[in-house]
Coordinates of C-alpha atoms in Angstrom, one line a residue:
M26 CA 150.1 -24.7 83.9
S27 CA 147.3 -27.1 84.7
A28 CA 146.3 -28.8 87.8
G29 CA 148.0 -32.3 87.8
P30 CA 147.1 -35.4 89.5
E31 CA 148.7 -34.2 92.9
S32 CA 147.1 -30.8 92.6
R33 CA 143.8 -29.8 94.0
K34 CA 141.2 -28.8 91.4
L35 CA 139.9 -25.1 91.4
R36 CA 136.6 -25.0 93.3
A37 CA 134.1 -23.0 91.1
G38 CA 130.6 -21.5 91.7
V39 CA 128.2 -19.8 89.4
V40 CA 126.0 -16.9 90.4
G41 CA 123.0 -16.9 88.0
L42 CA 120.8 -19.6 86.6
G43 CA 119.9 -18.3 83.1
W44 CA 121.2 -19.1 79.7
A45 CA 124.8 -17.4 80.2
G46 CA 125.2 -18.8 83.6
R47 CA 124.5 -22.4 82.3
Q48 CA 127.3 -21.8 79.6
H49 CA 129.7 -21.3 82.5
M50 CA 128.4 -24.3 84.4
A51 CA 129.1 -26.5 81.3
A52 CA 132.4 -25.3 80.7
Y53 CA 133.6 -25.7 84.3
A54 CA 132.0 -29.1 84.4
G55 CA 133.9 -30.1 81.2
S56 CA 137.3 -28.9 82.4
P57 CA 139.7 -31.3 84.0
D58 CA 141.1 -28.6 86.2
V59 CA 137.8 -27.5 87.9
E60 CA 135.1 -28.9 90.2
L61 CA 131.9 -27.1 90.0
V62 CA 130.8 -27.1 93.5
G63 CA 128.2 -24.3 94.1
L64 CA 125.4 -22.3 92.6
A65 CA 123.4 -19.1 93.5
G66 CA 120.1 -18.1 92.1
L67 CA 116.6 -17.1 93.2
E68 CA 114.7 -19.6 90.9
A69 CA 113.8 -22.8 92.8
E70 CA 113.0 -24.9 89.8
P71 CA 116.2 -24.2 87.8
M72 CA 118.2 -24.6 90.9
Q73 CA 116.8 -28.1 91.6
E74 CA 117.3 -29.1 87.8
L75 CA 120.9 -27.7 87.6
G76 CA 121.9 -28.7 91.0
D77 CA 120.8 -32.3 90.2
Q78 CA 122.3 -32.3 86.7
Y79 CA 125.8 -31.1 88.1
G80 CA 125.7 -33.1 91.3
I81 CA 125.8 -29.8 93.6
A82 CA 125.5 -30.6 97.3
A83 CA 122.2 -29.4 98.8
E84 CA 124.1 -27.2 101.1
Q85 CA 125.9 -25.5 98.2
R86 CA 122.7 -24.4 96.5
H87 CA 122.1 -21.0 97.7
A88 CA 119.4 -18.4 97.0
D89 CA 121.7 -15.6 98.3
W90 CA 125.0 -15.0 96.4
H91 CA 126.5 -13.7 99.7
D92 CA 126.3 -17.2 101.2
L93 CA 127.9 -18.8 98.2
I94 CA 130.9 -16.4 98.5
A95 CA 131.0 -16.8 102.3
H96 CA 130.6 -20.6 102.6
G97 CA 131.2 -22.1 99.2
G98 CA 134.8 -22.8 99.8
L99 CA 135.5 -21.3 96.3
D100 CA 138.5 -20.6 94.4
V101 CA 136.7 -19.0 91.3
V102 CA 133.3 -17.8 90.6
S103 CA 131.3 -16.7 87.5
I104 CA 128.7 -13.8 87.7
A105 CA 125.9 -14.2 85.2
T106 CA 123.3 -12.0 86.7
P107 CA 121.5 -8.7 85.8
T108 CA 124.2 -6.0 85.0
T109 CA 123.8 -3.8 88.1
L110 CA 124.8 -6.9 90.2
H111 CA 128.0 -7.6 88.5
A112 CA 130.1 -5.1 90.6
P113 CA 128.7 -5.8 94.0
I114 CA 129.1 -9.6 93.6
A115 CA 132.7 -9.1 92.0
V116 CA 134.1 -6.7 94.5
A117 CA 132.8 -9.0 97.5
A118 CA 134.2 -12.1 95.8
L119 CA 137.6 -10.5 95.0
D120 CA 137.8 -9.1 98.5
A121 CA 137.1 -12.5 99.8
G122 CA 140.1 -13.9 97.9
L123 CA 138.2 -15.2 94.9
H124 CA 139.0 -14.9 91.2
V125 CA 136.1 -13.6 89.1
L126 CA 134.9 -14.1 85.7
S127 CA 131.9 -11.8 84.9
E128 CA 129.4 -11.7 82.1
K129 CA 129.5 -8.7 79.7
P130 CA 128.7 -5.8 80.1
M131 CA 131.2 -5.2 82.9
A132 CA 129.0 -2.9 84.9
E133 CA 126.2 -0.3 84.4
N134 CA 128.8 2.5 83.9
A135 CA 132.6 2.9 83.9
T136 CA 132.7 4.5 87.5
V137 CA 131.3 1.2 88.8
A138 CA 133.5 -0.9 86.7
Q139 CA 136.3 0.8 88.0
T140 CA 135.7 -0.3 91.4
M141 CA 135.8 -3.9 90.2
V142 CA 139.4 -3.2 88.6
D143 CA 140.4 -1.6 91.9
A144 CA 139.4 -4.8 93.9
A145 CA 141.2 -7.1 91.6
K146 CA 144.4 -5.3 91.8
R147 CA 144.4 -4.6 95.5
N148 CA 143.8 -8.3 96.0
G149 CA 146.1 -9.5 93.3
K150 CA 143.4 -11.7 91.7
V151 CA 142.1 -12.4 88.1
L152 CA 139.3 -10.4 86.9
D153 CA 138.0 -11.4 83.3
V154 CA 134.9 -10.4 81.5
S155 CA 133.4 -12.9 79.2
F156 CA 133.4 -11.4 75.6
N157 CA 132.7 -14.8 74.2
H158 CA 132.2 -13.4 70.6
R159 CA 135.9 -12.4 70.1
R160 CA 136.4 -16.2 70.5
R161 CA 134.6 -16.8 67.3
G162 CA 136.8 -18.8 64.7
D163 CA 136.3 -16.0 62.0
V164 CA 137.5 -13.4 64.4
A165 CA 140.6 -15.5 65.3
A166 CA 141.3 -15.8 61.6
L167 CA 141.1 -12.3 60.8
K168 CA 143.1 -11.3 63.9
K169 CA 145.9 -13.3 62.5
I170 CA 145.6 -11.6 59.1
V171 CA 145.6 -8.2 60.8
D172 CA 148.6 -8.9 62.9
A173 CA 150.6 -10.2 60.0
G174 CA 150.1 -6.8 58.2
L175 CA 148.1 -8.1 55.2
L176 CA 145.7 -5.1 55.5
G177 CA 148.4 -2.5 56.1
D178 CA 147.3 0.3 58.2
I179 CA 143.6 0.2 58.9
Y180 CA 142.1 3.7 58.9
Y181 CA 138.4 3.0 59.0
A182 CA 136.2 0.3 60.4
K183 CA 132.4 -0.4 60.8
A184 CA 131.0 -2.9 63.2
G185 CA 127.2 -3.7 64.0
W186 CA 124.7 -6.1 65.3
L187 CA 121.2 -5.3 64.2
R188 CA 118.1 -7.2 65.1
R189 CA 114.6 -7.0 63.3
E190 CA 112.8 -8.2 66.3
G191 CA 115.1 -9.0 69.4
I192 CA 114.2 -7.0 72.4
P193 CA 115.3 -9.5 75.1
G194 CA 112.4 -9.5 77.5
L195 CA 110.0 -6.5 77.1
G196 CA 109.4 -5.2 80.6
S197 CA 112.1 -7.4 82.2
W198 CA 115.3 -6.2 83.8
F199 CA 116.9 -5.9 80.4
T200 CA 114.8 -3.0 79.3
R201 CA 115.2 -0.8 82.6
R202 CA 118.2 1.4 82.9
A203 CA 118.2 0.8 86.6
T204 CA 119.1 -2.8 86.3
A205 CA 120.8 -3.0 82.7
G206 CA 122.4 0.3 82.5
G207 CA 121.3 0.8 78.9
G208 CA 119.7 -0.8 75.7
P209 CA 121.3 -2.8 72.9
L210 CA 124.6 -0.7 72.9
M211 CA 125.1 -2.1 76.4
D212 CA 123.9 -5.6 75.6
I213 CA 125.0 -6.5 72.1
G214 CA 126.8 -3.4 70.8
V215 CA 129.5 -3.9 73.4
H216 CA 130.3 -7.3 71.9
M217 CA 130.8 -5.4 68.5
L218 CA 132.9 -2.8 70.1
D219 CA 135.1 -5.3 71.8
M220 CA 135.6 -7.2 68.5
A221 CA 136.5 -4.1 66.6
L222 CA 139.0 -2.7 69.0
H223 CA 140.4 -6.3 69.6
L224 CA 141.0 -6.6 65.7
L225 CA 142.4 -3.0 65.5
R226 CA 144.9 -3.8 68.2
E227 CA 143.5 -1.7 70.9
P228 CA 143.7 1.8 69.7
A229 CA 142.5 4.4 72.3
V230 CA 139.3 6.0 71.6
T231 CA 139.5 9.6 71.7
S232 CA 135.8 11.0 71.1
A233 CA 132.4 9.8 70.4
T234 CA 129.5 11.1 68.5
A235 CA 126.4 9.1 69.1
A236 CA 122.6 9.0 68.8
T237 CA 120.0 6.7 70.3
Y238 CA 116.4 6.0 69.5
A239 CA 113.5 4.2 71.1
E240 CA 110.8 3.7 68.4
F241 CA 109.7 0.0 69.3
G242 CA 110.2 -0.9 72.9
P243 CA 107.9 1.9 74.4
R244 CA 105.0 0.5 72.3
G245 CA 105.6 -2.9 73.4
R246 CA 106.7 -3.8 70.0
G247 CA 110.1 -5.6 68.8
G248 CA 110.1 -8.4 71.4
S249 CA 112.4 -11.4 71.0
P250 CA 110.9 -14.6 70.1
Y251 CA 113.7 -16.4 71.8
A252 CA 113.3 -14.4 75.2
S253 CA 111.2 -16.4 77.8
T254 CA 110.1 -13.2 79.2
G255 CA 109.0 -11.6 76.0
K256 CA 105.6 -9.9 76.1
T257 CA 103.7 -7.3 74.3
G258 CA 101.8 -4.2 75.5
V259 CA 104.2 -3.4 78.3
E260 CA 103.9 0.0 80.1
S261 CA 106.3 2.6 78.8
S262 CA 107.7 2.9 82.3
A263 CA 109.0 -0.6 82.1
Y264 CA 111.0 0.4 79.0
D265 CA 113.5 3.4 79.4
V266 CA 116.3 2.4 77.4
E267 CA 117.1 2.9 73.7
D268 CA 116.2 0.2 71.1
L269 CA 118.7 1.4 68.4
S270 CA 122.1 3.3 68.9
T271 CA 124.8 4.6 66.5
A272 CA 128.1 5.9 67.2
F273 CA 131.0 7.6 65.4
L274 CA 134.3 7.0 67.3
R275 CA 137.6 8.7 66.7
L276 CA 140.5 6.6 67.3
E277 CA 144.1 7.6 68.4
G278 CA 146.3 7.9 65.3
G279 CA 143.4 9.2 63.1
G280 CA 141.4 6.0 62.4
T281 CA 137.6 5.9 62.9
L282 CA 135.0 3.2 63.8
L283 CA 131.4 3.4 63.1
L284 CA 129.3 1.4 65.7
E285 CA 125.6 0.4 65.4
S286 CA 123.4 -1.8 67.5
S287 CA 119.6 -2.4 67.5
W288 CA 117.1 -4.7 69.3
A289 CA 114.3 -3.8 66.8
Q290 CA 114.6 -2.1 63.4
W291 CA 112.9 -2.4 60.1
I292 CA 115.5 -4.4 58.2
P293 CA 115.0 -7.6 56.2
R294 CA 116.8 -9.9 58.6
D295 CA 119.1 -9.8 61.6
Q296 CA 122.8 -9.1 60.7
C297 CA 126.0 -8.9 62.4
Y298 CA 129.3 -7.5 60.9
V299 CA 132.7 -6.1 61.3
T300 CA 134.4 -4.5 58.3
L301 CA 138.1 -3.2 58.2
Y302 CA 139.4 -0.9 55.6
G303 CA 143.2 -0.8 55.3
S304 CA 145.8 0.7 53.0
E305 CA 146.7 -2.7 51.5
G306 CA 143.4 -4.5 51.8
G307 CA 140.0 -4.8 53.4
A308 CA 138.2 -7.5 55.2
S309 CA 134.7 -8.2 56.4
I310 CA 133.0 -10.9 58.7
E311 CA 129.6 -11.2 58.3
W312 CA 127.0 -13.6 60.1
G313 CA 123.1 -13.7 61.0
G314 CA 122.4 -12.5 64.2
S315 CA 119.5 -14.8 64.7
P316 CA 120.4 -18.1 66.6
S317 CA 118.5 -20.1 63.8
D318 CA 120.5 -18.4 60.9
P319 CA 123.5 -20.4 59.8
Y320 CA 124.9 -17.6 57.5
R321 CA 128.4 -16.4 58.1
S322 CA 131.3 -15.4 55.7
L323 CA 134.9 -14.1 55.9
D324 CA 136.3 -12.4 52.9
I325 CA 139.5 -10.4 52.5
W326 CA 139.9 -8.1 49.4
T327 CA 143.4 -7.4 48.4
E328 CA 145.7 -7.2 45.3
K329 CA 148.1 -10.1 44.2
D330 CA 150.8 -9.0 41.5
G331 CA 148.7 -6.2 40.5
V332 CA 145.5 -8.0 40.1
P333 CA 142.4 -7.6 42.5
A334 CA 142.1 -10.8 44.7
V335 CA 139.5 -12.0 47.2
L336 CA 140.8 -14.5 49.7
Q337 CA 138.7 -16.7 51.8
P338 CA 140.9 -18.0 54.7
N339 CA 140.3 -21.3 56.6
V340 CA 138.3 -20.6 59.8
P341 CA 138.9 -22.5 62.9
P342 CA 136.1 -23.7 65.1
D343 CA 134.4 -21.2 67.5
G344 CA 135.3 -20.9 71.0
Q345 CA 132.5 -19.2 72.6
H346 CA 131.7 -19.3 76.3
T347 CA 133.7 -22.3 76.7
A348 CA 136.9 -20.7 75.4
A349 CA 136.3 -17.6 77.5
V350 CA 135.9 -19.8 80.8
L351 CA 138.9 -21.9 80.0
D352 CA 141.1 -18.9 79.3
F353 CA 140.0 -17.5 82.7
V354 CA 140.9 -21.0 84.3
A355 CA 144.4 -20.9 82.5
A356 CA 145.0 -17.4 83.9
V357 CA 144.1 -18.5 87.3
L358 CA 146.1 -21.7 87.3
A359 CA 149.2 -19.8 85.9
G360 CA 148.8 -16.9 88.6
D361 CA 148.8 -14.6 85.5
V362 CA 147.2 -11.4 86.6
E363 CA 149.1 -9.3 84.1
G364 CA 146.3 -8.4 81.5
H365 CA 143.6 -10.2 83.4
Q366 CA 142.3 -7.6 85.9
G367 CA 139.5 -6.0 83.8
D368 CA 141.4 -3.1 82.2
E369 CA 140.2 -3.9 78.6
A370 CA 136.5 -4.2 79.7
L371 CA 136.8 -1.0 81.6
V372 CA 137.9 0.7 78.4
R373 CA 134.7 -0.6 76.8
A374 CA 132.7 0.6 79.5
A375 CA 134.1 4.2 79.4
V376 CA 133.4 4.1 75.5
V377 CA 129.8 3.1 76.2
D378 CA 129.5 5.9 78.8
A379 CA 130.8 8.4 76.3
C380 CA 128.2 7.3 73.6
Y381 CA 125.3 7.7 76.0
A382 CA 126.6 11.0 77.1
S383 CA 127.0 12.2 73.5
A384 CA 123.5 11.1 72.7
E385 CA 121.9 12.8 75.7
Q386 CA 123.8 16.1 75.0
G387 CA 123.6 16.1 71.2
S388 CA 127.3 16.7 70.9
E389 CA 130.7 15.1 70.6
V390 CA 132.1 13.8 73.8
Q391 CA 136.0 13.6 74.5
L392 CA 137.2 10.5 76.3

C-alpha cells in the first residue's frame, strides 16, 4: 500500500541532527509517500542548515523533542539521539499516537527496551529499529542462499566488527555508560549480532559467556579519525565502557555463535565479517570496516558432483538506512504491526545484557 494521489502523505519528524539523523531525513525527503515536516535538536547551526535544506518551517524547528511530538502534527518520527534518550522519546511518541523508527541500539538495556515494546503494543503502533547493515546487498544474497538450504544445517557461526582505531568521540556520550549503555558491543557489535541471528533464521540464544577489555580508551588512545568529537588525553572518568568485547553464545538446537567487536585493537586494518559453517557448505561475508575501505567479498564453499567448489553469487545493491526507513514507511502505510513492534530488537538487547553480565561475573549467563 502506498499513499496515492488522493491520500495524504505521512508527516515525518526526526529527532537528532547528527550523521544518523541526516540519513533518515534524506530517506524521508526522497520518499513519494512522506513529507518531512519537523526537526528537533539542540545544535543551532545544524538546525539552521538542515531546516533550510529540507524546507522545514521555522515553527517546526524545535530545540526540545517534547515540542516536536506535541505540536508537530506528525504521523511518524525517527529517533537518532544518544542511546539513553531512545526510550523516553519513543514511549512519549507512541503514547501520542505516532509510529516510531529508532536508531540502534534499541535502548541502554533490555528492561528499558521492553518499555518501548510495551508502548508500541498498547497503542497498536509500528516500532522499528534501524539495523541498516542487514540491508547490505551481500547480506540479502546470503540470506537467500541460507533460506534455500544450500548450506544445510548451520551449526557454528562467527561474526565481528573490529577497528584498529575507531573510538567514536573520546570523552563524548559514546564513551560513557550513563548515556551510551556500553562500548563497541552496544555500538557496532549489535549490528553483527543482528546480522548473524537474521541469517541464522532467528534461533533463540540460550546462554552467553563473554569478556570485555578497556586498554585504549582510558588512556586517551584509539580515537576515530572520523569522529568530529575525537580527542586525546581524556580523563579516565570520561571513559567507562569497554573498547573490546568477545562473546560465545549458545543457540537453541545446539548451534553456537562467536561474536567480537572492538573500537581499538592492535590489528593490521579494520575488518568486518560473518562466517557460517553448515553441514552442506560454508559461507563468509567480509568487508573493510573503515568508511574509506572499498574491500568486500561474499564466498560460498560447497561441493558440486563430489568436487569442492567456491561460489561467488551476484550481489544486489546495498539498501542501508534508506531501505530501513522505507521498510518502516511501508509497514506504517500497510497498517502492518505484526513483526514491527520491536520484538527482534528486544532480543538483541537481552543478549547484549547477558554478555555484559557474563563479563562482569566472569561466568556463563543463561537467557
